[in-house]
Short mmCIF file of C-alpha atoms in Angstrom, two decimals:
data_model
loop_
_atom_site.label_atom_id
_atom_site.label_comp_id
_atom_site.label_asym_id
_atom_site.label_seq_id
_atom_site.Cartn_x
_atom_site.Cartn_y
_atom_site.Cartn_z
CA UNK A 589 73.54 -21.16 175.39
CA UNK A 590 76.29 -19.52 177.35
CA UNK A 591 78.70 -22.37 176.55
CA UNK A 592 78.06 -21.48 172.88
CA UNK A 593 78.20 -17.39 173.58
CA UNK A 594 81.43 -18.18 175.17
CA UNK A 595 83.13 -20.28 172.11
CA UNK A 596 81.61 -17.28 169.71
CA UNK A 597 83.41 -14.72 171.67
CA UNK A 598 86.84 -16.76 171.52
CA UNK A 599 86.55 -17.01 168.12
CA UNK A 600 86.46 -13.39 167.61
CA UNK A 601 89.02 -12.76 169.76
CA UNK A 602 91.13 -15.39 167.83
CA UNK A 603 90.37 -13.48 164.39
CA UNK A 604 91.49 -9.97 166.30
CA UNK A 605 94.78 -12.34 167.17
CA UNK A 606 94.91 -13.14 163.48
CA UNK A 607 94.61 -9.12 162.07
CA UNK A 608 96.96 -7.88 164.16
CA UNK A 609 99.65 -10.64 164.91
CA UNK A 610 100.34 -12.86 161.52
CA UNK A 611 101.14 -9.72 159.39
CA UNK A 612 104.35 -8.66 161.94
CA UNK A 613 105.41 -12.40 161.30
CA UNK A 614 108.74 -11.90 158.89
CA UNK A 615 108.00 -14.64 156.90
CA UNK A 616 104.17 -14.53 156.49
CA UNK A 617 104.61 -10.54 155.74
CA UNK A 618 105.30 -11.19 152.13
CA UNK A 619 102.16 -13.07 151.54
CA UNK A 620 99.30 -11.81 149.09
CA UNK A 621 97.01 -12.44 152.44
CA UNK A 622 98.86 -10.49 155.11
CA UNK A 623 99.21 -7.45 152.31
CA UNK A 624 95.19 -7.09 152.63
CA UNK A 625 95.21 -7.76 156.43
CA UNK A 626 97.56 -5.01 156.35
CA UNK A 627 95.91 -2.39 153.95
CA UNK A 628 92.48 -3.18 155.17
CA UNK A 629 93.02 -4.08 159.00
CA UNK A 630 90.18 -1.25 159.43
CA UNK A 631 87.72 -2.70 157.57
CA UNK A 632 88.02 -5.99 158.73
CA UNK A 633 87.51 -4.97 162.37
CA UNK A 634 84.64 -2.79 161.68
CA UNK A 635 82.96 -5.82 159.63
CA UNK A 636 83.90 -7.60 162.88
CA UNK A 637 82.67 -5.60 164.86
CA UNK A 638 78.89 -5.87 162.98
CA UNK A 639 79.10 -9.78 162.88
CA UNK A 640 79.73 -9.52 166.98
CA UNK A 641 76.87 -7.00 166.85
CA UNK A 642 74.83 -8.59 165.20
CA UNK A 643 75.36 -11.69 167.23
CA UNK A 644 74.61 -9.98 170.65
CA UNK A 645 71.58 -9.05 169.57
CA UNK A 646 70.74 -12.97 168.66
CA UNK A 647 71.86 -13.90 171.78
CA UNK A 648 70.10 -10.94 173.65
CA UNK A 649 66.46 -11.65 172.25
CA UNK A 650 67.16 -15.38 173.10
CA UNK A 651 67.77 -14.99 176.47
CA UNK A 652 65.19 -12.65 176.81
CA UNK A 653 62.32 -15.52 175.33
CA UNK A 654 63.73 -17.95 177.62
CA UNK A 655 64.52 -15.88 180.33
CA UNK A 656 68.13 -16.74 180.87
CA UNK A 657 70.18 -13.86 182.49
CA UNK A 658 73.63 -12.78 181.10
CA UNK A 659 76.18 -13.11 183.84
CA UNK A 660 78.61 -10.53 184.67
CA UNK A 661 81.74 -12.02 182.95
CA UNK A 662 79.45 -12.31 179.80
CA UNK A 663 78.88 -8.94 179.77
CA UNK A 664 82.62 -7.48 180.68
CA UNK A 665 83.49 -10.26 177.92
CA UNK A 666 81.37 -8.19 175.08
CA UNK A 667 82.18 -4.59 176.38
CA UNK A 668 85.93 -6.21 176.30
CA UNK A 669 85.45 -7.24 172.92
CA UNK A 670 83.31 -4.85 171.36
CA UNK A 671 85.49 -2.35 172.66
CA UNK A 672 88.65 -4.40 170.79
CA UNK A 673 86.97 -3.98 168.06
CA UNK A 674 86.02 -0.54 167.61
CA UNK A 675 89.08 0.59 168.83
CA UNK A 676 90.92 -1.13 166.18
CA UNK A 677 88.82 0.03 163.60
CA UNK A 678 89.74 3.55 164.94
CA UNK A 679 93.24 2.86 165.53
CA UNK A 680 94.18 1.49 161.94
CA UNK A 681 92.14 3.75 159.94
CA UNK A 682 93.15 5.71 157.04
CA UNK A 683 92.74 9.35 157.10
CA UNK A 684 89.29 10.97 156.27
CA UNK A 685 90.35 13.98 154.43
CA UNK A 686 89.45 14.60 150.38
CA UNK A 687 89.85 17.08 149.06
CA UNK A 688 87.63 19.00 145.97
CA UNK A 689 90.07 20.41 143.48
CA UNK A 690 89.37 23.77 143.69
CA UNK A 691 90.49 23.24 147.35
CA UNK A 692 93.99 22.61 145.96
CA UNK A 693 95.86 25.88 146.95
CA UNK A 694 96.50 28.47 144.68
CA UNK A 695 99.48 27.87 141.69
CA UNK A 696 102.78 29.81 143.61
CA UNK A 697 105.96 30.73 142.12
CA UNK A 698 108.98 28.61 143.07
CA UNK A 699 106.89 25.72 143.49
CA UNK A 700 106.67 22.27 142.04
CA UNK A 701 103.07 21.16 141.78
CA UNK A 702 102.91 17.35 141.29
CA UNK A 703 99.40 15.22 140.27
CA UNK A 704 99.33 11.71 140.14
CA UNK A 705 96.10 9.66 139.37
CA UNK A 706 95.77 6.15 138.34
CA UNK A 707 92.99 6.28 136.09
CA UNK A 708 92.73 3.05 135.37
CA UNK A 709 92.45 4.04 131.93
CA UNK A 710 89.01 4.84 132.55
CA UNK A 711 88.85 8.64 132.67
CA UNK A 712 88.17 10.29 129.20
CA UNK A 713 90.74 12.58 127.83
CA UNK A 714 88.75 15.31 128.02
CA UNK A 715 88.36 14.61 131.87
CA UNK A 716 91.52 14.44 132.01
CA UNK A 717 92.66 17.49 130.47
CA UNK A 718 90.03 19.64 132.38
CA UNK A 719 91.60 18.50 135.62
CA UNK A 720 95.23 19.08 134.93
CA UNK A 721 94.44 22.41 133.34
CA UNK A 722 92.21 23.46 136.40
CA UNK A 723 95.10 21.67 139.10
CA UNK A 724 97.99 23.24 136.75
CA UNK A 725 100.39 20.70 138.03
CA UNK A 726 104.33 21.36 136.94
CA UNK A 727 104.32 16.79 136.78
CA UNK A 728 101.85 14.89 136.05
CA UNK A 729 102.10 11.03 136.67
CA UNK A 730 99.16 8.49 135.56
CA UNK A 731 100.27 4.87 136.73
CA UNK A 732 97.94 3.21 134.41
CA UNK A 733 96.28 5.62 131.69
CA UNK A 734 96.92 5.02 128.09
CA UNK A 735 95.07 6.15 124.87
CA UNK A 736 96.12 4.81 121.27
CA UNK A 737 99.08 4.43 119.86
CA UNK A 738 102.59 4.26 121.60
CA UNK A 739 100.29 4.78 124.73
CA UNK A 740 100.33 8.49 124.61
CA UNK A 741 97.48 9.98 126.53
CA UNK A 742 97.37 13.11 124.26
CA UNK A 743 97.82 12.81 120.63
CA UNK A 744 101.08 14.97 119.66
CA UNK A 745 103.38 14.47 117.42
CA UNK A 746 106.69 12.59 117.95
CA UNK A 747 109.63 14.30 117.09
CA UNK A 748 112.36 11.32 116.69
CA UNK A 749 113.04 9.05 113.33
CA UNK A 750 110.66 6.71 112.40
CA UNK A 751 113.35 3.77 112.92
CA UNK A 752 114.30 4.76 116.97
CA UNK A 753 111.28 3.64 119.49
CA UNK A 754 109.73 6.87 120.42
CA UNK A 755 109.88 8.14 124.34
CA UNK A 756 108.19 11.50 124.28
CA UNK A 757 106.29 13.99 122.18
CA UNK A 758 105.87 17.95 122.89
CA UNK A 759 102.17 18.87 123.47
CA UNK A 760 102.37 22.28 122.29
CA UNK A 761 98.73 23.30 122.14
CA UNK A 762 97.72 21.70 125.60
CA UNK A 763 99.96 22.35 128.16
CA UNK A 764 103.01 23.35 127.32
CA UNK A 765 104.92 19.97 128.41
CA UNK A 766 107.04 17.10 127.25
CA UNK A 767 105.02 13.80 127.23
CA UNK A 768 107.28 10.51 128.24
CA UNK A 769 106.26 7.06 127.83
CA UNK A 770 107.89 4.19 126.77
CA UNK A 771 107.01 0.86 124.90
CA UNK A 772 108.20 -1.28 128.18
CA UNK A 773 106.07 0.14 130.16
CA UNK A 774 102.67 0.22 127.94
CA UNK A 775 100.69 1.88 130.97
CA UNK A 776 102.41 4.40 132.41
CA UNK A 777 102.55 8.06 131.10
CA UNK A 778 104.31 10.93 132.43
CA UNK A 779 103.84 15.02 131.78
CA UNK A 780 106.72 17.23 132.37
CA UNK A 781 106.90 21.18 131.41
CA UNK A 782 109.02 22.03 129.24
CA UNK A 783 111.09 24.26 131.12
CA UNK A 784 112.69 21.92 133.01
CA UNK A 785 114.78 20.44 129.44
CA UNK A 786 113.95 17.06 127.67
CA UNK A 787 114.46 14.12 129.65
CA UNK A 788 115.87 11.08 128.82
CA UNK A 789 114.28 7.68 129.93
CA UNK A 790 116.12 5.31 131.19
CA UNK A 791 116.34 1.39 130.13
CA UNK A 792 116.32 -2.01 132.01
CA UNK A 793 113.35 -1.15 134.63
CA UNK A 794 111.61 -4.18 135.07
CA UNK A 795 108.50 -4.86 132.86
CA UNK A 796 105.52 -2.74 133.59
CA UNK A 797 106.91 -1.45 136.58
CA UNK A 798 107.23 1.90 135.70
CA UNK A 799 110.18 4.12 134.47
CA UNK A 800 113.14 6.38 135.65
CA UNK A 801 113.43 9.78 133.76
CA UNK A 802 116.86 11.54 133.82
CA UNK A 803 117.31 15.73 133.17
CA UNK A 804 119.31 17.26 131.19
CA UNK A 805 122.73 18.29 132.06
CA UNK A 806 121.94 21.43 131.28
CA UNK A 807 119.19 22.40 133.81
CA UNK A 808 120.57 21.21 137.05
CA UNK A 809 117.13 22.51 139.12
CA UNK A 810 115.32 19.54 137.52
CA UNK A 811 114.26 16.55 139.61
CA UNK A 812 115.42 13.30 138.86
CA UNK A 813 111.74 11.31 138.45
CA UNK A 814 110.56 8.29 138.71
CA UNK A 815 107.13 7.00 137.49
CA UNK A 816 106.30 3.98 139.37
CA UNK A 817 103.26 1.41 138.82
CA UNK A 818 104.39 -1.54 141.33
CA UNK A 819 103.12 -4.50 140.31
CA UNK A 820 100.45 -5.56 143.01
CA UNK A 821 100.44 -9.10 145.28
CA UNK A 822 98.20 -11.73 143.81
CA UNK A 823 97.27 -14.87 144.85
CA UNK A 824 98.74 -17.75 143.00
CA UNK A 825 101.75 -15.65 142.58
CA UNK A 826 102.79 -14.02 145.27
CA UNK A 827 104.85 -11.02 146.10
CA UNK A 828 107.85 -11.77 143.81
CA UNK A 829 107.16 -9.30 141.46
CA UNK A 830 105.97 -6.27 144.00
CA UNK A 831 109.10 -7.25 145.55
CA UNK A 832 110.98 -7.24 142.07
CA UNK A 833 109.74 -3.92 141.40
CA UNK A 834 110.11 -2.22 144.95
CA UNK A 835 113.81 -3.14 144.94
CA UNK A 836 114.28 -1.04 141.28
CA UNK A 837 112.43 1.65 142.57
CA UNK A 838 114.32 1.56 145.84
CA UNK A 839 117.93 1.40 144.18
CA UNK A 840 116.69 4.48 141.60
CA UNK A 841 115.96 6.99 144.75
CA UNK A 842 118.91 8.08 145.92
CA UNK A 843 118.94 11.71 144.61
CA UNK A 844 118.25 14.35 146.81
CA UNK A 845 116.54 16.21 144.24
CA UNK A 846 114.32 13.46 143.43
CA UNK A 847 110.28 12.93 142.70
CA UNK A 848 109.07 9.45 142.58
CA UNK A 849 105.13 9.25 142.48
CA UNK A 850 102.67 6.37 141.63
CA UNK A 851 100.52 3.34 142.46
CA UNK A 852 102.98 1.46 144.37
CA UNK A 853 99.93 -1.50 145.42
CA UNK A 854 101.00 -1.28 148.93
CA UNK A 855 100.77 1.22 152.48
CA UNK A 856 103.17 2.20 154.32
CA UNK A 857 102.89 -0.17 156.34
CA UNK A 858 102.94 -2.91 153.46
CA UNK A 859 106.60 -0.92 152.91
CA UNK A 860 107.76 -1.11 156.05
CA UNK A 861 108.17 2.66 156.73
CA UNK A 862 107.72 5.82 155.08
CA UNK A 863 111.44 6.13 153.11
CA UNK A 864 111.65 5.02 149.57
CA UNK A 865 114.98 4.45 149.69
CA UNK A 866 116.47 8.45 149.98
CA UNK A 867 113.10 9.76 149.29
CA UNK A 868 110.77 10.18 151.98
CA UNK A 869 106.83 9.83 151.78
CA UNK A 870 104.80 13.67 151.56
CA UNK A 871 102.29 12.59 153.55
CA UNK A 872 104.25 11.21 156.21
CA UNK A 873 106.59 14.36 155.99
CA UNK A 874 103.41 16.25 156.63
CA UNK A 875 102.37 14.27 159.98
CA UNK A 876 99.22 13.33 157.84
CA UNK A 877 97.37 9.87 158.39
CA UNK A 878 96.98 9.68 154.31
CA UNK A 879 93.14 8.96 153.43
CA UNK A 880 92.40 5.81 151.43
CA UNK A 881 93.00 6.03 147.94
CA UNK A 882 92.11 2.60 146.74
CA UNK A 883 89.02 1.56 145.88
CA UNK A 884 86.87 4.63 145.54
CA UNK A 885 83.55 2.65 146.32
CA UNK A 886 84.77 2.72 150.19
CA UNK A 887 85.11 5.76 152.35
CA UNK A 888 88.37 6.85 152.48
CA UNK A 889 88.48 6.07 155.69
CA UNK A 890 88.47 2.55 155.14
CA UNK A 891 90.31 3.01 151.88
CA UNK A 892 93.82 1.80 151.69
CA UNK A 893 96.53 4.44 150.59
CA UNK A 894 98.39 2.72 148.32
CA UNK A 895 99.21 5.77 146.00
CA UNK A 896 102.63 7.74 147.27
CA UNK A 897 104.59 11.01 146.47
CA UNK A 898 107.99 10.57 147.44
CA UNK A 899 110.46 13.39 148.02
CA UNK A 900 114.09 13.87 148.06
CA UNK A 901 115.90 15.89 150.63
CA UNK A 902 116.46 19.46 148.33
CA UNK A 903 112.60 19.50 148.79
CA UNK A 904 110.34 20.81 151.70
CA UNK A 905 106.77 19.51 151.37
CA UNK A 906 104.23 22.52 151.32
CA UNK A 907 101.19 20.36 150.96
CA UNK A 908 99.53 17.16 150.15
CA UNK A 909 95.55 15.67 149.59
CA UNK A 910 93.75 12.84 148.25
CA UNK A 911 91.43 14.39 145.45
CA UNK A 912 87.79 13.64 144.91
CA UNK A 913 88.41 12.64 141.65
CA UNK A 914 86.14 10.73 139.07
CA UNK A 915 84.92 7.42 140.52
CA UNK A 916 85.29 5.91 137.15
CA UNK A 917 88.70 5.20 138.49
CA UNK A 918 89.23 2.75 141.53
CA UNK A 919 91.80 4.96 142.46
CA UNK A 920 91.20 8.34 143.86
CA UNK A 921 94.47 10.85 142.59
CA UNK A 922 96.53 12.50 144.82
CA UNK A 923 98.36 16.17 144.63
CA UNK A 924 101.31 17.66 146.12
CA UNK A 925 103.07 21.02 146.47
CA UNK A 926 107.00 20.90 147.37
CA UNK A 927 109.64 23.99 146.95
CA UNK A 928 113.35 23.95 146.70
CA UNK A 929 115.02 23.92 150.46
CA UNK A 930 117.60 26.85 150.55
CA UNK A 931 121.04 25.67 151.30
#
């Protein structure tokens, strides 16, 4: 019975070896498998941790029938272990912090107030509308959300000849912003006010990646933006295409007044650190452990945040959250506040 304690324990210890060595392997890294082990180290070593448990107690109410006694290196081996475990559940965590939207500070002058929230077009437009009029966010980003035609969220009109592909439409009665979208990139939608001028959106992104929206010359305050649904790690493909689609939204951020926001299918630590090329993550910026934002049926502490506001360097983050949002969506949206650094 001990001989068979002792080959359980080494086997969890070889799975703890597994978590936290084979995704700092370079070429292992880029694998569909080590991105989970990455964004869900937490949750593997609490579900570790309950298998162990479990098995204690097995052991414990054996022994106990046939009166065998545990002997002291069995029992610093499971306070070793158990202790491994928890602490590594601890350790690579994801922060615990939602917030309710009327917990979203107050609308400020000066300010740029920035929503993103893949809906996974599930999230009626209604919903939808309710939350960006209660939020009043300056841009709105949804990574995946489309609804009709030309995969406008809101219906609106589209001011640009019949025979040119249409890239935005003015939503007069709603909220007073440019819509931008673009037949490439049949997810993604993007709400910008009008204020800042109308934007032009760019060509040649890769497919369904997202899409880079340039201001006008005209209004030199506007932020260069970038839209970004990064096309996730599957098995039986691999990591090509995440990679693909990292490297065009890496080359794209190099303005220092720059947003990029999105679903970018990967953590920080699936990135490799917290700079988008230029552009530097909010939450990071903010010395916040970012709460999970993906998939809303886990606490956010054992969520993984794979939803990102970058920021250039003419901004100075004010505040960020992960929103308690709708869990129609698997994807919980997240909300920043930056203003313009004086210089």
């Amino acid at each position: 019975m001990k001989k068979i304690h002792y080959i359980f324990s080494f086997m969890i210890l070889c799975a703890i070896f597994i978590v936290i060595v084979l995704p700092m392997i370079p070429f292992f890294r880029m694998s569909p498998f080590a991105f989970l082990l990455i964004a869900f180290r937490s949750t593997i070593f609490l579900v570790l941790a309950f298998i162990f448990l479990l098995i204690q107690i097995i052991f414990a109410i054996f022994a106990h029938k046939t009166r065998i006694h545990a002997d002291k290196k069995g029992i610093l081996s499971t306070v070793i272990i158990m202790s491994l475990l928890l602490g590594g559940t601890w350790y690579y965590s994801a922060g615990n912090q939602v917030y309710d939207l009327h917990q979203v500070p107050a609308k400020k002058s000066g300010q740029i107030r920035i929503l993103s929230w893949n809906t996974n077009h599930a999230i009626e437009k209604d919903e939808l509308l309710s939350v960006v009029k209660e939020l009043k966010p300056d841009i709105v980003f949804f990574p995946e959300e489309w609804q009709g035609q030309n995969t406008k969220v809101f219906d609106c009109d589209l001011d640009v000849p019949e025979d040119q592909k249409p890239t935005h439409c003015y939503l007069d009665s709603l909220i007073d912003s440019y819509e931008y979208f673009k037949e490439e990139s049949p997810l993604q939608t993007l709400l910008v006010p009008k204020k800042y001028g109308l934007y032009s959106v760019e060509s040649g992104e890769p497919y369904y990646a997202g899409f880079f929206a340039t201001p006008p010359a005209n209004h030199s305050e506007s932020p260069y933006i970038l839209l970004a649904h990064i096309q996730r790690p599957e098995f039986g493909i691999g990591t090509s295409w995440w990679q693909k689609h990292m490297e065009w939204a890496k080359e794209k951020s190099i303005y220092e007044n720059m947003i990029a926001a999105g679903d970018f299918n990967a953590t920080l630590g699936n990135i490799g650190g917290h700079q988008l090329g230029e552009l530097e993550d909010m939450a990071y910026a903010l010395n916040q452990n970012q709460a999970g934002t993906w998939p809303t049926f886990l606490p956010a502490f054992l969520g993984a945040p794979i939803d990102h506001i970058f920021i250039g360097k003419a901004y100075k983050p004010i505040w960020f959250g992960v929103l308690n949002t709708s869990k129609k969506s698997d994807h919980r949206a997240i909300f920043g506040i930056v203003e313009k650094v004086n210089r």
